[in-house]
PDB file of C-alpha atoms and ligand atoms in Angstrom:
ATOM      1  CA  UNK A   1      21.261   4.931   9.407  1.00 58.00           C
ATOM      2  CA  UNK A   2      18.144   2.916  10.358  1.00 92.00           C
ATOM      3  CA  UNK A   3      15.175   2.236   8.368  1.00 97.00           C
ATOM      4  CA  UNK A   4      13.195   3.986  10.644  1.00 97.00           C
ATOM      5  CA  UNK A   5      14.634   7.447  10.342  1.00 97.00           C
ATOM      6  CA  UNK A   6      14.795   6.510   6.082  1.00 98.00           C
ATOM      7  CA  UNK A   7      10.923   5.955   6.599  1.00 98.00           C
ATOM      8  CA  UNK A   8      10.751   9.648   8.216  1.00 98.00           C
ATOM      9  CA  UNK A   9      12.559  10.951   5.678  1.00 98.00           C
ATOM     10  CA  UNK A  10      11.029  10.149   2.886  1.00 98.00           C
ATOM     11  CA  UNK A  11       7.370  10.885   4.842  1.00 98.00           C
ATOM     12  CA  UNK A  12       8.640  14.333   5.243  1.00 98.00           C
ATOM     13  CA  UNK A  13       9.463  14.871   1.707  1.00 98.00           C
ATOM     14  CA  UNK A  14       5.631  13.738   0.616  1.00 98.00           C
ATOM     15  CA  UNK A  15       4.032  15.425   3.013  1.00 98.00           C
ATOM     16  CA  UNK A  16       5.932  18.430   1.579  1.00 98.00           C
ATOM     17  CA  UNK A  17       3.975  18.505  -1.289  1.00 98.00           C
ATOM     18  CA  UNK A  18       0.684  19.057   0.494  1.00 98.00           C
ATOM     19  CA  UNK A  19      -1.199  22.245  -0.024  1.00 98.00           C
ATOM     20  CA  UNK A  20      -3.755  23.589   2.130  1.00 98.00           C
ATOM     21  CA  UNK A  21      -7.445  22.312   0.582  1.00 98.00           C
ATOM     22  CA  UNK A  22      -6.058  18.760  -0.589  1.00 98.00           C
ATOM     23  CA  UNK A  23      -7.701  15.680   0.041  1.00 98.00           C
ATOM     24  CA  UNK A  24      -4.909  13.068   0.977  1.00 98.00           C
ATOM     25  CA  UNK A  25      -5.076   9.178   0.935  1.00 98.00           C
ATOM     26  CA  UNK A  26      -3.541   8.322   3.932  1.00 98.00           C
ATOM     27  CA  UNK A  27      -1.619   5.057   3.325  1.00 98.00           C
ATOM     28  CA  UNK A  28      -1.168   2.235   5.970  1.00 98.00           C
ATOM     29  CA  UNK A  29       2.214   1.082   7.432  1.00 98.00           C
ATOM     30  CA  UNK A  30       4.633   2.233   9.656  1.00 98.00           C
ATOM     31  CA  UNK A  31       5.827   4.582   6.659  1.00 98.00           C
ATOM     32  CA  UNK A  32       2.777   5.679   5.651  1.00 98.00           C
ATOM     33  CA  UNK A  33       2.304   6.451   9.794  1.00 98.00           C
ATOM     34  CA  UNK A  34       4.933   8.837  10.062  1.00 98.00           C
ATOM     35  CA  UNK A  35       3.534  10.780   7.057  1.00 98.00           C
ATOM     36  CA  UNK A  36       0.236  10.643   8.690  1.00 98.00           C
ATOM     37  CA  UNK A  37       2.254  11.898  11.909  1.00 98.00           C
ATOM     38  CA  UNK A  38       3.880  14.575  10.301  1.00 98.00           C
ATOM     39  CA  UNK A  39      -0.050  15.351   8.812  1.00 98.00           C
ATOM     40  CA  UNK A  40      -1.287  15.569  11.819  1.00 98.00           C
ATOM     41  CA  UNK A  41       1.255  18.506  12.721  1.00 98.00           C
ATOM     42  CA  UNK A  42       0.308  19.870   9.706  1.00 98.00           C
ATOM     43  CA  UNK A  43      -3.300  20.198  10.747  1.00 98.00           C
ATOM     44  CA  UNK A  44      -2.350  21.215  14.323  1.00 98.00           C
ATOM     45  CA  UNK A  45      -0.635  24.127  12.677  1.00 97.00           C
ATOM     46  CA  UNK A  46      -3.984  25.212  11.164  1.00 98.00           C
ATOM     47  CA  UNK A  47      -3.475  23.732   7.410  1.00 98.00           C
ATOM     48  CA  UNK A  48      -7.147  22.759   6.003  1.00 98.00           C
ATOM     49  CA  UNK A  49      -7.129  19.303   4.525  1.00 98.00           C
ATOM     50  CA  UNK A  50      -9.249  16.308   5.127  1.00 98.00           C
ATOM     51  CA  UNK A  51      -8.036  12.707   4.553  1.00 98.00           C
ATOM     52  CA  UNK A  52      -9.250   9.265   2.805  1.00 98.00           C
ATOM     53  CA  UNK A  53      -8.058   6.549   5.359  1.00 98.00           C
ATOM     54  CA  UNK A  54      -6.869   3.214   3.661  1.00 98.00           C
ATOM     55  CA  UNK A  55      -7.566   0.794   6.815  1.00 98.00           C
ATOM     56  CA  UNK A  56      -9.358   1.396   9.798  1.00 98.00           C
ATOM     57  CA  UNK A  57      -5.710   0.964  11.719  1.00 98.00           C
ATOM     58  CA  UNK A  58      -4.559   4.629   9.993  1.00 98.00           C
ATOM     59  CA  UNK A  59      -8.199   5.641   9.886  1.00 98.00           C
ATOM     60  CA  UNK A  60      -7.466   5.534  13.644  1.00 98.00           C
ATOM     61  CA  UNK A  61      -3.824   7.461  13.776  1.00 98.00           C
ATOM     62  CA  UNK A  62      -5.069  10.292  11.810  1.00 98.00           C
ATOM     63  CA  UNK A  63      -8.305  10.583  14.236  1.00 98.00           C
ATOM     64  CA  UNK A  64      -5.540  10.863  17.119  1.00 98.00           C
ATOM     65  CA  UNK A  65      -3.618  13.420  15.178  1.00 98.00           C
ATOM     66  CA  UNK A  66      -6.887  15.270  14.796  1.00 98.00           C
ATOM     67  CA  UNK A  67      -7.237  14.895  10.909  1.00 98.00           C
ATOM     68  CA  UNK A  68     -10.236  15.331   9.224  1.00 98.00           C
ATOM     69  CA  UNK A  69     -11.575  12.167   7.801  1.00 98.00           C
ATOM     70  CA  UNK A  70     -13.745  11.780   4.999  1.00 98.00           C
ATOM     71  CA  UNK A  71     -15.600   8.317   3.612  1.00 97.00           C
ATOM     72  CA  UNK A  72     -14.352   7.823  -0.133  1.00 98.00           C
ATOM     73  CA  UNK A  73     -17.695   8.424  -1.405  1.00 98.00           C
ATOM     74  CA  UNK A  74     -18.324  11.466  -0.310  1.00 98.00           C
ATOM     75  CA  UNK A  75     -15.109  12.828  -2.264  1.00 97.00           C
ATOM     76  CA  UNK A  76     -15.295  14.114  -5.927  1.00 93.00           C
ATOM     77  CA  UNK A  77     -11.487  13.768  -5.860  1.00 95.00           C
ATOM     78  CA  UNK A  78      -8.588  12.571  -3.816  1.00 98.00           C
ATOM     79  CA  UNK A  79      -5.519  15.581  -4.896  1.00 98.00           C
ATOM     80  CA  UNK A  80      -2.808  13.421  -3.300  1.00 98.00           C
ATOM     81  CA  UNK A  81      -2.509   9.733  -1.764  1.00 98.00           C
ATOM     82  CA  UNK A  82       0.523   8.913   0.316  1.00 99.00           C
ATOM     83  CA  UNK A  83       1.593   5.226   1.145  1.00 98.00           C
ATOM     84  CA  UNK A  84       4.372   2.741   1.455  1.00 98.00           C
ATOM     85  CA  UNK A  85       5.373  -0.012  -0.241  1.00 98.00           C
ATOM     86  CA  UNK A  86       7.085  -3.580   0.338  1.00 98.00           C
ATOM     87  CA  UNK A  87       9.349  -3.811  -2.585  1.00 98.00           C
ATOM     88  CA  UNK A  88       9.741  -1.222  -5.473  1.00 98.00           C
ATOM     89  CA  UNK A  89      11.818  -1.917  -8.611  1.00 98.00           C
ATOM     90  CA  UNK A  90      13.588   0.745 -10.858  1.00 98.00           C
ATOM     91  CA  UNK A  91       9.706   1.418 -13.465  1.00 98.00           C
ATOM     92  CA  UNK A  92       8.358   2.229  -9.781  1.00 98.00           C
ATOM     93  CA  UNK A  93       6.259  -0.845  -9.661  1.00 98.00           C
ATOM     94  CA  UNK A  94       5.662  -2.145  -6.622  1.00 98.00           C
ATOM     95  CA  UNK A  95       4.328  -5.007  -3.763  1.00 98.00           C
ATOM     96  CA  UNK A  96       2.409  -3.926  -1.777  1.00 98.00           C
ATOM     97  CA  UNK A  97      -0.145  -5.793   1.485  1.00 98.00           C
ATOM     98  CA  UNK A  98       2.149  -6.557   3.814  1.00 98.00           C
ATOM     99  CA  UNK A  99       0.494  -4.534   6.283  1.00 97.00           C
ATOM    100  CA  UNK A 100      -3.169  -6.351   4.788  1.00 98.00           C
ATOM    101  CA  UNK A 101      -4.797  -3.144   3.625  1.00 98.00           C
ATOM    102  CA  UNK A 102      -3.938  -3.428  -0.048  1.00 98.00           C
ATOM    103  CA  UNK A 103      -7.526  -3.831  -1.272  1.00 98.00           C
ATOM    104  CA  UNK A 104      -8.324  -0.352   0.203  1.00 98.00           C
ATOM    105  CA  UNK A 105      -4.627   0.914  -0.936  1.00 98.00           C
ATOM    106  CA  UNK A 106      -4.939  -0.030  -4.225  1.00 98.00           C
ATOM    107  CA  UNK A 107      -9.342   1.594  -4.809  1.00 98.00           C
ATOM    108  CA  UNK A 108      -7.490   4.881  -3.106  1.00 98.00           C
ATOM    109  CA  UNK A 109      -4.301   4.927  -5.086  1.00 98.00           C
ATOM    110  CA  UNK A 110      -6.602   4.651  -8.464  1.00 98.00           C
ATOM    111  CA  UNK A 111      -8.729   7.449  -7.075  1.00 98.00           C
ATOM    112  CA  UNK A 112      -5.970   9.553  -6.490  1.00 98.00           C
ATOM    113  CA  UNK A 113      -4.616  12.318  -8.948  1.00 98.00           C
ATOM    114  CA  UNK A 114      -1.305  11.670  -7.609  1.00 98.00           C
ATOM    115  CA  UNK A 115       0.263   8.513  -5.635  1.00 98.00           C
ATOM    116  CA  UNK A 116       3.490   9.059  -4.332  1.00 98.00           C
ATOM    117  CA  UNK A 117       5.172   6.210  -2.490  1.00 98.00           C
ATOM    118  CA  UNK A 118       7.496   6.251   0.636  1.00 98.00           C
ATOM    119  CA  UNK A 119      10.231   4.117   1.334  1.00 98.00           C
ATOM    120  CA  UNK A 120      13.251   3.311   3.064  1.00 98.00           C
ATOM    121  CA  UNK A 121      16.403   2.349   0.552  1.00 98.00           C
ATOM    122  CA  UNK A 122      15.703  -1.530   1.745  1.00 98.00           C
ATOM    123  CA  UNK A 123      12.894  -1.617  -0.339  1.00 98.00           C
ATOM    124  CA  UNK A 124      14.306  -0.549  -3.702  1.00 98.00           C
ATOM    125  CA  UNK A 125      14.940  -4.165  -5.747  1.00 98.00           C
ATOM    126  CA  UNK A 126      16.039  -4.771  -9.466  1.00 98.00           C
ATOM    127  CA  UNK A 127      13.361  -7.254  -9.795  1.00 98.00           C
ATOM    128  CA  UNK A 128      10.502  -7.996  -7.331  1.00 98.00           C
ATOM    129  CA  UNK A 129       9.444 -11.137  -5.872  1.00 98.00           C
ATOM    130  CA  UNK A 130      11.874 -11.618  -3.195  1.00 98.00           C
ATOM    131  CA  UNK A 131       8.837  -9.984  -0.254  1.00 98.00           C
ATOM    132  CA  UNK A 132       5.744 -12.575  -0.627  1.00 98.00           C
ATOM    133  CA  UNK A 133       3.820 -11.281  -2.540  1.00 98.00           C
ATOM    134  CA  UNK A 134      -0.257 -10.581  -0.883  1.00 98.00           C
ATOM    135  CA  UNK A 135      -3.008 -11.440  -2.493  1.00 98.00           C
ATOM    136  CA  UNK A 136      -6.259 -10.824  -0.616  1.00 98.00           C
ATOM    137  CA  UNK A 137      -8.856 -13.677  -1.664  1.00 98.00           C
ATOM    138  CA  UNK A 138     -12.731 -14.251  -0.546  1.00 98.00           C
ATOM    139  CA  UNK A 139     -12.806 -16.594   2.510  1.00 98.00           C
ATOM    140  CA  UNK A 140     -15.619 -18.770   0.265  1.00 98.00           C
ATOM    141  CA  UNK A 141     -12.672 -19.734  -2.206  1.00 98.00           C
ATOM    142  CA  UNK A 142      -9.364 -19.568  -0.329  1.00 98.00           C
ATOM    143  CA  UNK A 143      -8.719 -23.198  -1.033  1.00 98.00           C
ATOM    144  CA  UNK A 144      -9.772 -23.065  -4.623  1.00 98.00           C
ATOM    145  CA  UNK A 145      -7.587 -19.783  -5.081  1.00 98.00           C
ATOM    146  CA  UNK A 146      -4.724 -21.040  -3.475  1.00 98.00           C
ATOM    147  CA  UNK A 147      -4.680 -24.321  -5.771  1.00 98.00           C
ATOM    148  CA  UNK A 148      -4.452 -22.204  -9.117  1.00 98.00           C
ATOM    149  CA  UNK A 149      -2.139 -19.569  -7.342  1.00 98.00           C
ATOM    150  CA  UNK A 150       0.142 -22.715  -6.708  1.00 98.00           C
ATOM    151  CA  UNK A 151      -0.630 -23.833 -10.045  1.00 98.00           C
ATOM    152  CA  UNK A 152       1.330 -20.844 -11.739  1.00 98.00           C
ATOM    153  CA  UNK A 153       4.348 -22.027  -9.663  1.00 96.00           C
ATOM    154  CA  UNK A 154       4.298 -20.487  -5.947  1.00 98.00           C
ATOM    155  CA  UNK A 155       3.937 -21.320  -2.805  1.00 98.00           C
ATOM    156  CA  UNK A 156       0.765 -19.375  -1.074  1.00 98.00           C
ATOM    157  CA  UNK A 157       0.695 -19.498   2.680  1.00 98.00           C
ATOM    158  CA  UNK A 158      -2.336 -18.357   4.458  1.00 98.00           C
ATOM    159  CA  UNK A 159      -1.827 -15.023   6.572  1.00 98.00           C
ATOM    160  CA  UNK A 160      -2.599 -15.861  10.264  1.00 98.00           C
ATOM    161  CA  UNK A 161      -2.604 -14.088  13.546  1.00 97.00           C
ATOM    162  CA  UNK A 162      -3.143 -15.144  16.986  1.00 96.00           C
ATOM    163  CA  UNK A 163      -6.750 -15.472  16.634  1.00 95.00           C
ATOM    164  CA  UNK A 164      -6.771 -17.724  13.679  1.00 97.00           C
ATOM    165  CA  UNK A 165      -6.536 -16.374   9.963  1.00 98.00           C
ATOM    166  CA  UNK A 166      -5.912 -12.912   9.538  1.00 98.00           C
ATOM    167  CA  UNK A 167      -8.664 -10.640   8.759  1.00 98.00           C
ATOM    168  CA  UNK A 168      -8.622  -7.722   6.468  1.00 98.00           C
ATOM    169  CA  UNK A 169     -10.827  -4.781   7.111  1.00 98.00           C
ATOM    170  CA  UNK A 170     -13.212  -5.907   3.686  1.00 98.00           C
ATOM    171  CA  UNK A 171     -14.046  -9.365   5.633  1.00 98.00           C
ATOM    172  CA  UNK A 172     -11.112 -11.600   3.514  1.00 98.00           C
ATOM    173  CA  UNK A 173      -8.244 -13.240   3.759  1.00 98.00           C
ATOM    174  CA  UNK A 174      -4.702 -12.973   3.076  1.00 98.00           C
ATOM    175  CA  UNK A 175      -2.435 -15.147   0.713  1.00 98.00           C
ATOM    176  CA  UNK A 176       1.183 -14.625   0.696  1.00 98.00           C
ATOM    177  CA  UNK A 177       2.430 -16.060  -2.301  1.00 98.00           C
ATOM    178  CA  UNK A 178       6.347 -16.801  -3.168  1.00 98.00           C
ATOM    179  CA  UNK A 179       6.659 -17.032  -6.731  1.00 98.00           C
ATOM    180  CA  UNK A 180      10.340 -15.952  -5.982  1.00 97.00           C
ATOM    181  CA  UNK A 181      11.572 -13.134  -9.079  1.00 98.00           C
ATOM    182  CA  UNK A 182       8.843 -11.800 -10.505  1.00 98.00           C
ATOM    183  CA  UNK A 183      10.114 -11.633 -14.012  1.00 97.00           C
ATOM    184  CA  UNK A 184       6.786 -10.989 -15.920  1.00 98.00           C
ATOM    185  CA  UNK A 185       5.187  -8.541 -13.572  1.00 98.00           C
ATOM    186  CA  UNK A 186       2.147  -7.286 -16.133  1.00 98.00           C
ATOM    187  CA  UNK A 187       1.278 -11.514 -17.002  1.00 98.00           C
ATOM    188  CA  UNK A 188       1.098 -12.723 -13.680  1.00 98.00           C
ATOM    189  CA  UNK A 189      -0.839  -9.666 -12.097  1.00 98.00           C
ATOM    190  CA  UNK A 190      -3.476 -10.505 -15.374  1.00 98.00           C
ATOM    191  CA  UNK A 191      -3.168 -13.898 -14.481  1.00 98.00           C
ATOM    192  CA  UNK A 192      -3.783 -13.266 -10.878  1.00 98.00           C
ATOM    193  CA  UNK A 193      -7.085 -10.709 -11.574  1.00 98.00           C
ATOM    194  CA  UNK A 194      -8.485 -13.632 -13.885  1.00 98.00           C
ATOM    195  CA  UNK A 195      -8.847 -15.870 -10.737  1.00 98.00           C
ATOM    196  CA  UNK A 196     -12.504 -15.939  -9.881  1.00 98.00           C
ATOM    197  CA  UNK A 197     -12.288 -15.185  -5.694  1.00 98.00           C
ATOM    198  CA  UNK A 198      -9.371 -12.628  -5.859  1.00 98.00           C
ATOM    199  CA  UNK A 199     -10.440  -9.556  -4.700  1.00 98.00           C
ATOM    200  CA  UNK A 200      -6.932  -7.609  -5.460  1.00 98.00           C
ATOM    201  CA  UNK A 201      -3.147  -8.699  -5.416  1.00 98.00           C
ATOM    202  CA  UNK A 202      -0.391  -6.369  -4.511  1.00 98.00           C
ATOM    203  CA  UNK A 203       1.227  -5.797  -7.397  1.00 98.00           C
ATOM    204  CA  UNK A 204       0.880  -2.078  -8.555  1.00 98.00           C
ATOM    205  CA  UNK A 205       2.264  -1.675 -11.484  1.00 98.00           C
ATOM    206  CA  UNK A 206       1.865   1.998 -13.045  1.00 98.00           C
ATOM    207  CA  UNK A 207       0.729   3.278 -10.453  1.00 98.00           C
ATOM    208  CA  UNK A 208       3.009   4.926  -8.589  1.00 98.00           C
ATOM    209  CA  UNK A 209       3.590   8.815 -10.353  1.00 98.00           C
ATOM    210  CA  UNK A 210       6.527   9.209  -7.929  1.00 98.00           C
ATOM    211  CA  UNK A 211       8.563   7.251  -5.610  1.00 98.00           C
ATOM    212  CA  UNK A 212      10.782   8.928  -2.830  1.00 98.00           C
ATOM    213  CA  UNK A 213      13.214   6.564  -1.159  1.00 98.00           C
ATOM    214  CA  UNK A 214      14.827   7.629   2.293  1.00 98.00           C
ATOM    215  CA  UNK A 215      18.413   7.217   1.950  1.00 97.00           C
ATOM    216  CA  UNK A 216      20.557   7.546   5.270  1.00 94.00           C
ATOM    217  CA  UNK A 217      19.196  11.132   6.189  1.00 94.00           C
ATOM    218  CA  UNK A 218      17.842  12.210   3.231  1.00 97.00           C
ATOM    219  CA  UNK A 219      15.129  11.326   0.579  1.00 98.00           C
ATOM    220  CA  UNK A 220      15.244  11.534  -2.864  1.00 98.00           C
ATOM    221  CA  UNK A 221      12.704  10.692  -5.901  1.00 98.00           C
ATOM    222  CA  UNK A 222      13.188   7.590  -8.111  1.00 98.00           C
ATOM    223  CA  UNK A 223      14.244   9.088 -11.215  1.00 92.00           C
TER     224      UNK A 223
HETATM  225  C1  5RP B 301       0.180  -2.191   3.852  1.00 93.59           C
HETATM  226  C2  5RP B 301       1.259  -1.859   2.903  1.00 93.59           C
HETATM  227  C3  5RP B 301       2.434  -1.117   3.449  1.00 93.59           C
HETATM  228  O1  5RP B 301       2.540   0.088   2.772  1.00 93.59           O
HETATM  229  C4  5RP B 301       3.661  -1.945   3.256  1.00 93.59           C
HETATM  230  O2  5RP B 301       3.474  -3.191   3.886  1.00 93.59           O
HETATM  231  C5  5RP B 301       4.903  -1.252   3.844  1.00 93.59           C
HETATM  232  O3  5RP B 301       4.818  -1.247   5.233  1.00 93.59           O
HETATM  233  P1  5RP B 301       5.913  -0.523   6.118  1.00 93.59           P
HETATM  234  O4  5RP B 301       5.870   0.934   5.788  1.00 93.59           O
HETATM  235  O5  5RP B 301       5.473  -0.811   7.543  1.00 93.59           O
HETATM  236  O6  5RP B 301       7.241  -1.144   5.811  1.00 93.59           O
HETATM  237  O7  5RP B 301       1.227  -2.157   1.749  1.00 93.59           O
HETATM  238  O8  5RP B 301      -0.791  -2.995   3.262  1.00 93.59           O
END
């Protein structure tokens, strides 16, 4: 079974839990599209619900699928946010920026009564560090970050794409950092935050109230 029909799966089962009147965070990703897919069809069905965009790339699907979209400050509340993730581990802590939108992710997530993660059963680790791990810095100190990033024992590699560094939607850019296993998860992200010129880093770490992981056709939540 491919990873793309585990994604759909477990996309389904969140967007399940959607009642009419919610405010959703719509999560970014090619999981976090097919829940924003399946949304949509909610919506075209004549459910009421509006939804907090986490990049301007799903801000974009969900105007296609004829979603409402409202700006996060306009919102008292956000009921339910829906996104993927690049590794989870078994205390549903998770990486999370590979697509570059974790700064946004991570304000909507926190804003969120309820964040319930998507993947496919690839993603599930016993301990994470294996996927480089994102950490979104201010262009101004991007050298001086990525000297005290290395100096806690990684390798950070600037993200690029074909026009030069890779841009995330708040104006930074994007440090992928392999610290291989992550075996103190709650030190380094403090370590990470105390980094003058970090904006965010991708680890999430309680977070995450449920996890549902697409297994060959089905999906099931992390107990
Ligand atoms: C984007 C993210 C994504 O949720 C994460 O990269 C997973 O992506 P995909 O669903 O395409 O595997 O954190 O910033």
């Amino acid at each position: 079974m491919g990873a793309d029909k585990e994604k759909r799966v477990a996309a389904a089962r969140a967007v399940g839990l959607i009642e009419a009147g919610m405010t959703i965070g719509l999560g970014t990703g090619s999981t976090a599209a097919h829940a924003i897919r399946l949304i949509g069809a909610r919506v075209r069905e004549g459910m009421a619900l509006r939804g907090v965009p986490t990049s301007e790339q799903s801000a974009a699907l969900a105007r296609a699928e004829g979603i409402p979209l409202v700006d996060l400050n306009e919102v008292e509340r956000v009921h339910l946010a829906i996104d993927g993730a690049d590794e989870v581990d078994g205390g549903k802590r998770c990486i999370k920026g590979g697509g570059g939108a974790l700064l946004r992710e991570k304000i909507v997530a926190c804003a969120a009564d309820r964040l319930v993660v998507i993947v496919d059963s690839g993603k599930t680790v016993e301990c994470l560090g294996a996927f480089p791990l994102p950490v979104e810095a201010i262009p101004f100190a991007r050298e001086q970050v990525r000297r005290r990033i290395e100096a806690l024992g990684a390798s950070a590699a600037l993200r690029t794409d074909s026009a030069g560094p890779f841009i995330t939607d708040e104006g930074n850019h994007i440090l992928d950092c392999r610290f291989g296993r992550i075996d103190d998860v709650s030190g380094l992200a403090a370590q990470l935050s105390a980094i003058p010129g970090i904006v965010e880093h991708g680890l999430f770490i309680g977070m995450a109230d449920d996890v549902i992981v697409g297994r060959g056709g089905t999906a099931c939540f992390m107990e």
